[in-house]
């Protein structure tokens, strides 16, 4: 009778060549890559030194390139931990600007050089206006502002009432908005699309569920 194979002779992750570990890591989704690294020192080492992987994380978070002095890994860490974060004033603008508000939906686009603001409330009323801000000049421009343009109804966005993000396809970017608090106790479930954001968009598009 043949004896059972010795488990100590079985191949392990640690015995795999770095090229194969890199190939495995390239097919693992980012949220699972850290867990994979926890059970394999070789993977952990590859992740620590894989600047390209951290650059991809930074790009997915900001849509831009990590600052050269920091490097992608340090930049992601500083972003997620707010390390080295600081406020600065934008240049003043003599043009129109949005009214004071809170709980609006704010998105970054164009590699982090522009902001898109929608909705919010000031304590008395809910807003449904959309604005774009050039962070270099501090100038605000109202977009999708035509009288006949479709747009989401007035709403704000608390932590439990929807929100938005920027979707990217090639060189184009689109703002996607979902849900929101339209009135005390009433939460909307609609989804709206605005874009492309490379030029001032004219109106929102409603995406039926």
XYZ file of N, CA and C in Angstrom:
627
model
N 0.853 -1.202 0.000
C 0.000 0.000 0.000
C 0.885 1.246 0.000
N 0.582 2.172 -0.908
C 1.370 3.404 -0.970
C 1.059 4.287 0.218
N 2.060 4.890 0.762
C 1.855 5.788 1.892
C 1.349 7.138 1.393
N 0.668 7.851 2.272
C 0.147 9.168 1.916
C 1.291 10.128 1.657
N 1.146 11.028 0.702
C 2.216 11.989 0.411
C 2.495 12.884 1.601
N 3.746 13.193 1.797
C 4.167 14.063 2.887
C 3.766 15.494 2.549
N 2.955 16.084 3.428
C 2.481 17.443 3.164
C 3.620 18.450 3.122
N 4.744 18.111 3.746
C 5.867 19.045 3.759
C 6.497 19.187 2.386
N 6.219 18.200 1.502
C 6.779 18.264 0.152
C 5.882 19.038 -0.821
N 4.674 19.398 -0.362
C 3.746 20.102 -1.237
C 4.238 21.532 -1.478
N 4.058 22.048 -2.691
C 4.494 23.434 -2.967
C 3.685 24.434 -2.159
N 4.321 25.503 -1.748
C 3.655 26.569 -0.991
C 3.801 27.884 -1.740
N 3.029 28.883 -1.313
C 3.125 30.201 -1.946
C 4.533 30.771 -1.819
N 5.177 30.459 -0.677
C 6.511 31.007 -0.450
C 7.527 30.471 -1.451
N 7.242 29.293 -2.028
C 8.195 28.682 -2.952
C 8.014 29.144 -4.389
N 6.966 29.918 -4.649
C 6.714 30.360 -6.014
C 7.681 31.471 -6.410
N 8.073 31.519 -7.671
C 8.972 32.595 -8.127
C 8.246 33.942 -8.095
N 8.982 35.035 -7.930
C 8.361 36.364 -7.855
C 7.486 36.682 -9.065
N 7.906 36.211 -10.248
C 7.116 36.513 -11.448
C 5.722 35.905 -11.352
N 5.615 34.676 -10.804
C 4.316 34.033 -10.680
C 3.473 34.708 -9.598
N 4.118 35.125 -8.511
C 3.400 35.843 -7.455
C 2.841 37.154 -8.009
N 3.639 37.854 -8.827
C 3.164 39.106 -9.433
C 1.984 38.844 -10.355
N 2.043 37.726 -11.100
C 0.942 37.393 -12.000
C -0.331 37.083 -11.221
N -0.188 36.379 -10.082
C -1.348 36.083 -9.239
C -1.924 37.375 -8.672
N -1.048 38.244 -8.180
C -1.508 39.494 -7.595
C -2.223 40.391 -8.589
N -1.817 40.303 -9.874
C -2.452 41.142 -10.896
C -3.895 40.755 -11.142
N -4.262 39.516 -10.769
C -5.634 39.048 -10.992
C -6.463 39.027 -9.721
N -5.898 39.544 -8.620
C -6.629 39.607 -7.357
C -7.185 41.010 -7.193
N -8.452 41.126 -6.849
C -9.059 42.432 -6.651
C -8.379 43.136 -5.485
N -8.257 44.476 -5.604
C -7.510 45.247 -4.608
C -7.981 45.020 -3.173
N -9.305 44.958 -2.898
C -9.712 44.745 -1.505
C -9.209 43.433 -0.920
N -8.938 42.436 -1.773
C -8.485 41.135 -1.292
C -6.965 41.006 -1.301
N -6.291 41.948 -1.941
C -4.851 41.827 -2.051
C -4.176 41.917 -0.689
N -4.694 42.786 0.190
C -4.128 42.890 1.530
C -4.320 41.615 2.331
N -5.494 40.981 2.192
C -5.727 39.725 2.905
C -4.827 38.615 2.371
N -4.612 38.626 1.067
C -3.719 37.651 0.460
C -2.307 37.836 0.997
N -1.904 39.100 1.154
C -0.558 39.384 1.637
C -0.367 38.944 3.083
N -1.459 38.931 3.871
C -1.353 38.555 5.277
C -0.961 37.088 5.457
N -1.251 36.247 4.475
C -0.968 34.818 4.623
C 0.258 34.392 3.836
N 0.949 35.328 3.225
C 2.121 34.969 2.437
C 3.123 36.110 2.486
N 4.264 35.843 3.118
C 5.271 36.887 3.259
C 5.800 37.347 1.906
N 5.872 36.427 0.939
C 6.365 36.801 -0.386
C 5.427 37.799 -1.046
N 4.120 37.571 -0.899
C 3.154 38.508 -1.467
C 3.224 39.840 -0.733
N 3.360 39.783 0.604
C 3.445 41.013 1.386
C 4.631 41.860 0.940
N 5.757 41.199 0.697
C 6.930 41.933 0.234
C 6.723 42.535 -1.133
N 6.050 41.780 -2.003
C 5.790 42.296 -3.345
C 4.858 43.493 -3.303
N 3.842 43.421 -2.435
C 2.897 44.529 -2.327
C 3.578 45.771 -1.787
N 4.453 45.577 -0.785
C 5.132 46.727 -0.193
C 5.986 47.478 -1.209
N 6.556 46.731 -2.126
C 7.491 47.353 -3.056
C 6.911 47.569 -4.450
N 5.656 47.230 -4.618
C 5.049 47.379 -5.942
C 4.499 48.796 -6.092
N 5.338 49.713 -6.496
C 4.926 51.099 -6.643
C 3.823 51.237 -7.695
N 3.861 50.376 -8.692
C 2.834 50.453 -9.732
C 1.453 50.149 -9.152
N 1.396 49.193 -8.232
C 0.112 48.851 -7.618
C -0.410 50.029 -6.803
N 0.486 50.696 -6.039
C 0.059 51.843 -5.252
C -0.330 53.011 -6.154
N 0.359 53.143 -7.290
C 0.002 54.196 -8.237
C -1.407 53.966 -8.790
N -1.754 52.683 -9.002
C -3.106 52.368 -9.483
C -4.145 52.698 -8.424
N -3.813 52.438 -7.149
C -4.731 52.786 -6.055
C -4.927 54.295 -6.001
N -3.827 55.038 -6.089
C -3.931 56.505 -6.054
C -4.786 57.009 -7.214
N -4.569 56.456 -8.406
C -5.334 56.885 -9.576
C -6.819 56.593 -9.410
N -7.139 55.435 -8.795
C -8.552 55.100 -8.598
C -9.207 56.010 -7.571
N -8.416 56.527 -6.611
C -8.963 57.406 -5.575
C -9.086 58.844 -6.050
N -8.120 59.315 -6.840
C -8.056 60.730 -7.175
C -8.186 61.016 -8.660
N -7.961 60.010 -9.502
C -7.986 60.234 -10.936
C -6.732 60.899 -11.472
N -5.693 61.039 -10.645
C -4.470 61.706 -11.076
C -3.229 60.874 -10.798
N -2.086 61.533 -10.882
C -0.782 60.900 -10.656
C -0.272 61.317 -9.285
N 0.292 60.381 -8.547
C 0.781 60.667 -7.199
C 1.911 61.686 -7.227
N 1.989 62.570 -6.220
C 3.081 63.549 -6.169
C 4.439 62.859 -6.166
N 5.338 63.313 -7.031
C 6.638 62.657 -7.181
C 7.463 62.614 -5.897
N 7.503 63.678 -5.090
C 8.346 63.610 -3.884
C 7.905 62.537 -2.891
N 6.602 62.284 -2.819
C 6.100 61.307 -1.859
C 6.183 59.888 -2.374
N 5.843 59.674 -3.620
C 5.669 58.328 -4.124
C 4.240 57.874 -3.866
N 3.782 56.910 -4.659
C 2.372 56.526 -4.607
C 1.986 55.914 -3.267
N 2.811 55.034 -2.709
C 2.448 54.363 -1.451
C 2.307 55.370 -0.321
N 3.281 56.287 -0.189
C 3.216 57.297 0.867
C 2.062 58.265 0.621
N 1.780 58.550 -0.660
C 0.683 59.470 -0.969
C -0.659 58.875 -0.580
N -0.852 57.572 -0.867
C -2.095 56.909 -0.480
C -2.239 56.897 1.028
N -1.157 56.612 1.731
C -1.206 56.589 3.195
C -1.552 57.969 3.747
N -0.934 59.013 3.191
C -1.214 60.363 3.685
C -2.650 60.767 3.397
N -3.209 60.269 2.275
C -4.596 60.596 1.942
C -5.561 59.885 2.876
N -5.333 58.598 3.118
C -6.263 57.818 3.928
C -6.173 58.145 5.404
N -5.021 58.623 5.856
C -4.854 58.956 7.275
C -4.898 60.458 7.525
N -5.063 61.261 6.439
C -5.031 62.721 6.513
C -3.710 63.232 7.053
N -2.648 62.421 6.891
C -1.319 62.843 7.299
C -0.848 63.952 6.353
N -0.287 64.994 6.881
C 0.221 66.139 6.130
C -0.893 66.931 5.440
N -2.141 66.691 5.828
C -3.243 67.441 5.217
C -3.285 68.864 5.774
N -3.667 69.802 4.938
C -3.782 71.188 5.386
C -4.778 71.914 4.489
N -5.356 72.956 5.027
C -6.292 73.789 4.286
C -5.547 74.957 3.642
N -6.050 75.415 2.516
C -5.534 76.647 1.903
C -6.691 77.393 1.254
N -6.586 78.688 1.216
C -7.631 79.515 0.626
C -7.487 79.525 -0.890
N -8.636 79.502 -1.579
C -8.630 79.629 -3.027
C -8.593 81.097 -3.411
N -8.031 81.408 -4.585
C -8.055 82.811 -5.036
C -9.492 83.309 -5.125
N -9.689 84.553 -4.829
C -11.028 85.121 -4.882
C -11.551 85.204 -6.300
N -12.851 85.166 -6.452
C -13.472 85.265 -7.766
C -14.545 86.353 -7.721
N -14.528 87.218 -8.738
C -15.500 88.311 -8.767
C -16.824 87.877 -9.379
N -16.877 86.666 -9.939
C -18.099 86.189 -10.572
C -19.062 85.590 -9.566
N -20.100 84.953 -10.101
C -21.102 84.338 -9.240
C -20.540 83.089 -8.584
N -21.159 82.691 -7.488
C -20.716 81.518 -6.734
C -21.931 80.931 -6.025
N -21.871 79.681 -5.640
C -23.021 79.084 -4.948
C -23.258 79.713 -3.589
N -24.520 79.718 -3.171
C -24.850 80.181 -1.830
C -24.260 79.238 -0.795
N -24.103 79.761 0.432
C -23.626 78.916 1.526
C -24.567 77.738 1.712
N -23.988 76.571 1.970
C -24.797 75.374 2.172
C -23.985 74.306 2.884
N -24.671 73.275 3.301
C -24.026 72.101 3.892
C -24.662 70.850 3.290
N -23.966 69.720 3.450
C -24.468 68.423 3.014
C -24.740 68.360 1.506
N -23.949 69.100 0.717
C -24.026 68.959 -0.725
C -23.184 67.780 -1.178
N -23.331 67.395 -2.431
C -22.505 66.340 -3.024
C -21.361 67.014 -3.767
N -20.110 66.758 -3.348
C -18.934 67.377 -3.951
C -18.056 66.282 -4.544
N -17.728 66.422 -5.830
C -16.924 65.436 -6.540
C -15.726 66.125 -7.171
N -14.613 65.412 -7.311
C -13.437 65.936 -8.003
C -13.343 65.309 -9.385
N -12.850 66.077 -10.341
C -12.665 65.564 -11.695
C -11.465 66.266 -12.319
N -11.166 65.907 -13.560
C -10.050 66.525 -14.302
C -8.737 66.408 -13.534
N -8.484 65.199 -13.005
C -7.231 64.977 -12.285
C -7.117 65.732 -10.991
N -8.254 66.034 -10.356
C -8.243 66.740 -9.084
C -8.118 68.242 -9.217
N -8.296 68.779 -10.429
C -8.168 70.228 -10.626
C -9.504 70.956 -10.615
N -10.617 70.215 -10.620
C -11.934 70.833 -10.604
C -12.847 70.122 -9.615
N -13.802 70.884 -9.090
C -14.834 70.335 -8.215
C -16.186 70.464 -8.897
N -17.044 69.473 -8.657
C -18.439 69.552 -9.067
C -19.286 69.532 -7.797
N -20.164 70.504 -7.640
C -21.030 70.605 -6.465
C -22.485 70.512 -6.905
N -23.243 69.642 -6.240
C -24.679 69.597 -6.489
C -25.435 69.599 -5.164
N -26.529 70.367 -5.149
C -27.473 70.305 -4.040
C -26.925 70.779 -2.709
N -27.540 70.252 -1.637
C -27.225 70.668 -0.282
C -28.401 71.440 0.317
N -28.200 71.947 1.507
C -29.245 72.751 2.155
C -28.601 73.781 3.074
N -29.357 74.837 3.360
C -28.822 75.902 4.208
C -29.555 76.021 5.541
N -30.354 75.010 5.878
C -31.123 75.042 7.110
C -32.573 75.413 6.880
N -32.854 76.144 5.796
C -34.236 76.527 5.468
C -34.731 75.867 4.197
N -33.840 75.695 3.232
C -34.257 75.197 1.931
C -33.247 74.175 1.394
N -33.732 73.355 0.459
C -32.892 72.394 -0.232
C -32.540 72.961 -1.608
N -31.331 72.653 -2.110
C -30.871 73.174 -3.391
C -30.856 72.070 -4.451
N -30.986 72.496 -5.726
C -30.835 71.553 -6.843
C -29.940 72.139 -7.923
N -29.109 73.125 -7.570
C -28.216 73.725 -8.553
C -26.908 72.944 -8.633
N -26.240 73.059 -9.781
C -24.978 72.358 -10.042
C -23.912 73.374 -10.405
N -22.738 73.249 -9.784
C -21.649 74.195 -9.990
C -20.346 73.454 -10.252
N -19.468 74.104 -11.024
C -18.109 73.607 -11.245
C -17.129 74.670 -10.774
N -16.083 74.237 -10.077
C -15.082 75.169 -9.551
C -13.702 74.792 -10.078
N -13.021 75.757 -10.687
C -11.629 75.587 -11.106
C -10.748 75.881 -9.899
N -10.064 74.859 -9.387
C -9.304 75.028 -8.151
C -8.075 75.909 -8.328
N -7.609 76.077 -9.558
C -6.447 76.942 -9.781
C -6.824 78.411 -9.671
N -7.971 78.786 -10.240
C -8.386 80.189 -10.231
C -9.395 80.518 -9.140
N -10.066 79.491 -8.613
C -11.110 79.715 -7.622
C -12.430 80.157 -8.225
N -12.529 80.135 -9.555
C -13.737 80.605 -10.231
C -14.806 79.522 -10.251
N -16.038 79.921 -9.935
C -17.198 79.029 -9.997
C -17.990 79.306 -11.268
N -18.521 78.245 -11.867
C -19.393 78.367 -13.032
C -20.591 77.460 -12.805
N -21.784 78.028 -13.011
C -22.970 77.194 -12.873
C -23.180 76.399 -14.158
N -23.422 75.098 -14.032
C -23.612 74.231 -15.192
C -25.003 73.614 -15.134
N -25.445 73.087 -16.277
C -26.792 72.507 -16.374
C -27.825 73.476 -15.811
N -27.707 74.738 -16.212
C -28.522 75.789 -15.592
C -29.628 76.307 -16.494
N -29.814 75.712 -17.665
C -30.875 76.199 -18.560
C -32.241 75.970 -17.919
N -33.159 76.870 -18.206
C -34.478 76.795 -17.578
C -35.224 75.524 -17.938
N -34.939 74.974 -19.152
C -35.636 73.765 -19.563
C -34.814 72.504 -19.330
N -33.660 72.650 -18.660
C -32.800 71.499 -18.427
C -33.369 70.617 -17.318
N -33.243 69.311 -17.516
C -33.663 68.388 -16.476
C -32.566 68.281 -15.422
N -32.962 68.096 -14.188
C -31.990 67.912 -13.117
C -32.683 67.216 -11.955
N -31.910 66.647 -11.043
C -32.522 66.035 -9.854
C -33.274 67.086 -9.043
N -34.288 66.652 -8.328
C -35.033 67.567 -7.469
C -34.141 68.033 -6.316
N -34.491 69.143 -5.646
C -33.668 69.627 -4.527
C -33.459 68.540 -3.478
N -32.198 68.430 -3.002
C -31.879 67.388 -2.026
C -30.528 67.658 -1.381
N -30.279 66.987 -0.282
C -28.977 67.034 0.371
C -28.516 65.603 0.603
N -27.309 65.458 1.126
C -26.714 64.135 1.240
C -26.061 63.962 2.603
N -26.784 63.307 3.508
C -26.211 62.939 4.786
C -25.484 61.612 4.623
N -24.897 61.121 5.696
C -24.115 59.895 5.605
C -24.958 58.680 5.235
N -26.257 58.735 5.477
C -27.112 57.574 5.202
C -28.126 57.851 4.100
N -27.882 58.841 3.268
C -28.900 59.190 2.272
C -28.308 59.412 0.890
N -27.528 58.444 0.420
C -27.035 58.495 -0.948
C -25.779 59.325 -1.106
N -25.446 59.611 -2.356
C -24.233 60.362 -2.652
C -23.890 60.240 -4.113
N -22.632 60.451 -4.471
C -22.233 60.396 -5.868
C -20.763 60.070 -6.008
N -20.372 59.862 -7.256
C -18.966 59.653 -7.571
C -18.751 59.935 -9.047
N -17.473 59.981 -9.460
C -17.121 60.223 -10.847
C -16.733 58.904 -11.499
N -17.370 58.591 -12.621
C -17.026 57.415 -13.409
C -16.149 57.850 -14.573
N -15.144 57.054 -14.899
C -14.215 57.395 -15.964
C -14.221 56.315 -17.039
N -14.271 56.743 -18.293
C -14.203 55.850 -19.440
C -13.261 56.473 -20.453
N -12.023 55.941 -20.511
C -11.025 56.568 -21.359
C -10.698 57.955 -20.863
N -10.843 58.951 -21.728
C -10.568 60.334 -21.356
C -11.802 61.055 -20.821
N -12.967 60.405 -20.872
C -14.197 61.063 -20.457
C -14.544 60.753 -19.005
N -15.161 61.722 -18.339
C -15.603 61.578 -16.953
C -17.076 61.948 -16.849
N -17.787 61.227 -15.994
C -19.214 61.450 -15.794
C -19.499 61.463 -14.300
N -20.352 62.394 -13.872
C -20.787 62.434 -12.473
C -22.053 61.595 -12.332
N -22.047 60.699 -11.361
C -23.209 59.853 -11.091
C -23.725 60.190 -9.701
N -25.021 60.438 -9.617
C -25.667 60.830 -8.368
C -26.751 59.812 -8.032
N -26.786 59.382 -6.779
C -27.829 58.427 -6.376
C -28.436 58.841 -5.040
N -29.776 58.772 -5.001
C -30.471 58.993 -3.739
C -30.386 60.424 -3.256
N -30.471 60.571 -1.951
C -30.439 61.886 -1.328
C -31.664 62.112 -0.458
N -31.536 63.054 0.452
C -32.627 63.433 1.347
C -33.349 64.629 0.742
N -34.589 64.420 0.256
C -35.334 65.480 -0.434
C -36.180 66.325 0.508
N -36.501 65.797 1.652
C -37.279 66.487 2.667
C -37.121 65.681 3.951
N -37.372 66.285 5.102
C -37.250 65.520 6.346
C -38.048 64.215 6.294
N -37.348 63.098 6.412
C -38.001 61.793 6.416
C -38.216 61.190 5.052
N -37.873 61.903 3.956
C -38.086 61.359 2.613
C -36.755 61.217 1.887
N -36.367 59.976 1.611
C -35.124 59.689 0.899
C -35.421 59.182 -0.505
N -34.819 59.820 -1.482
C -35.039 59.466 -2.873
C -34.172 58.266 -3.244
N -34.559 57.543 -4.297
C -33.771 56.402 -4.763
C -33.440 56.512 -6.249
N -33.558 57.710 -6.816
C -33.266 57.881 -8.233
C -31.756 57.951 -8.476
N -31.358 57.665 -9.730
C -29.963 57.765 -10.160
C -29.890 58.709 -11.350
N -28.958 59.662 -11.307
C -28.803 60.666 -12.348
C -27.356 60.683 -12.846
N -27.194 61.085 -14.104
C -25.878 61.107 -14.754
C -25.651 62.489 -15.356
N -24.431 63.038 -15.164
C -24.069 64.351 -15.696
C -22.727 64.233 -16.409
N -22.681 64.677 -17.664
C -21.396 64.627 -18.356
C -21.560 64.588 -19.861
N -20.438 64.431 -20.569
C -19.090 64.357 -20.000
C -18.654 65.681 -19.367
N -17.722 65.592 -18.419
C -17.341 66.755 -17.626
C -16.186 67.537 -18.229
N -15.706 67.122 -19.419
C -14.592 67.826 -20.055
C -14.994 69.214 -20.523
N -16.286 69.444 -20.715
C -16.801 70.774 -21.040
C -18.084 70.969 -20.232
N -18.529 72.204 -20.044
C -19.704 72.427 -19.194
C -20.917 71.619 -19.661
N -21.363 70.645 -18.878
C -22.517 69.830 -19.285
C -23.803 70.643 -19.244
N -24.744 70.290 -20.146
C -25.969 71.084 -20.290
C -27.092 70.598 -19.397
N -27.194 69.296 -19.163
C -28.286 68.815 -18.336
C -27.968 67.430 -17.779
N -28.691 67.085 -16.730
C -28.601 65.769 -16.125
C -29.455 64.785 -16.922
N -29.062 63.512 -16.880
C -29.852 62.453 -17.493
C -30.319 61.514 -16.396
N -31.598 61.220 -16.389
C -32.151 60.310 -15.388
C -31.975 58.873 -15.859
N -31.473 58.021 -14.981
C -31.258 56.618 -15.304
C -32.336 55.808 -14.582
N -33.376 55.359 -15.302
C -34.432 54.577 -14.642
C -33.895 53.266 -14.114
N -34.364 52.857 -12.935
C -33.895 51.622 -12.313
C -34.391 50.435 -13.104
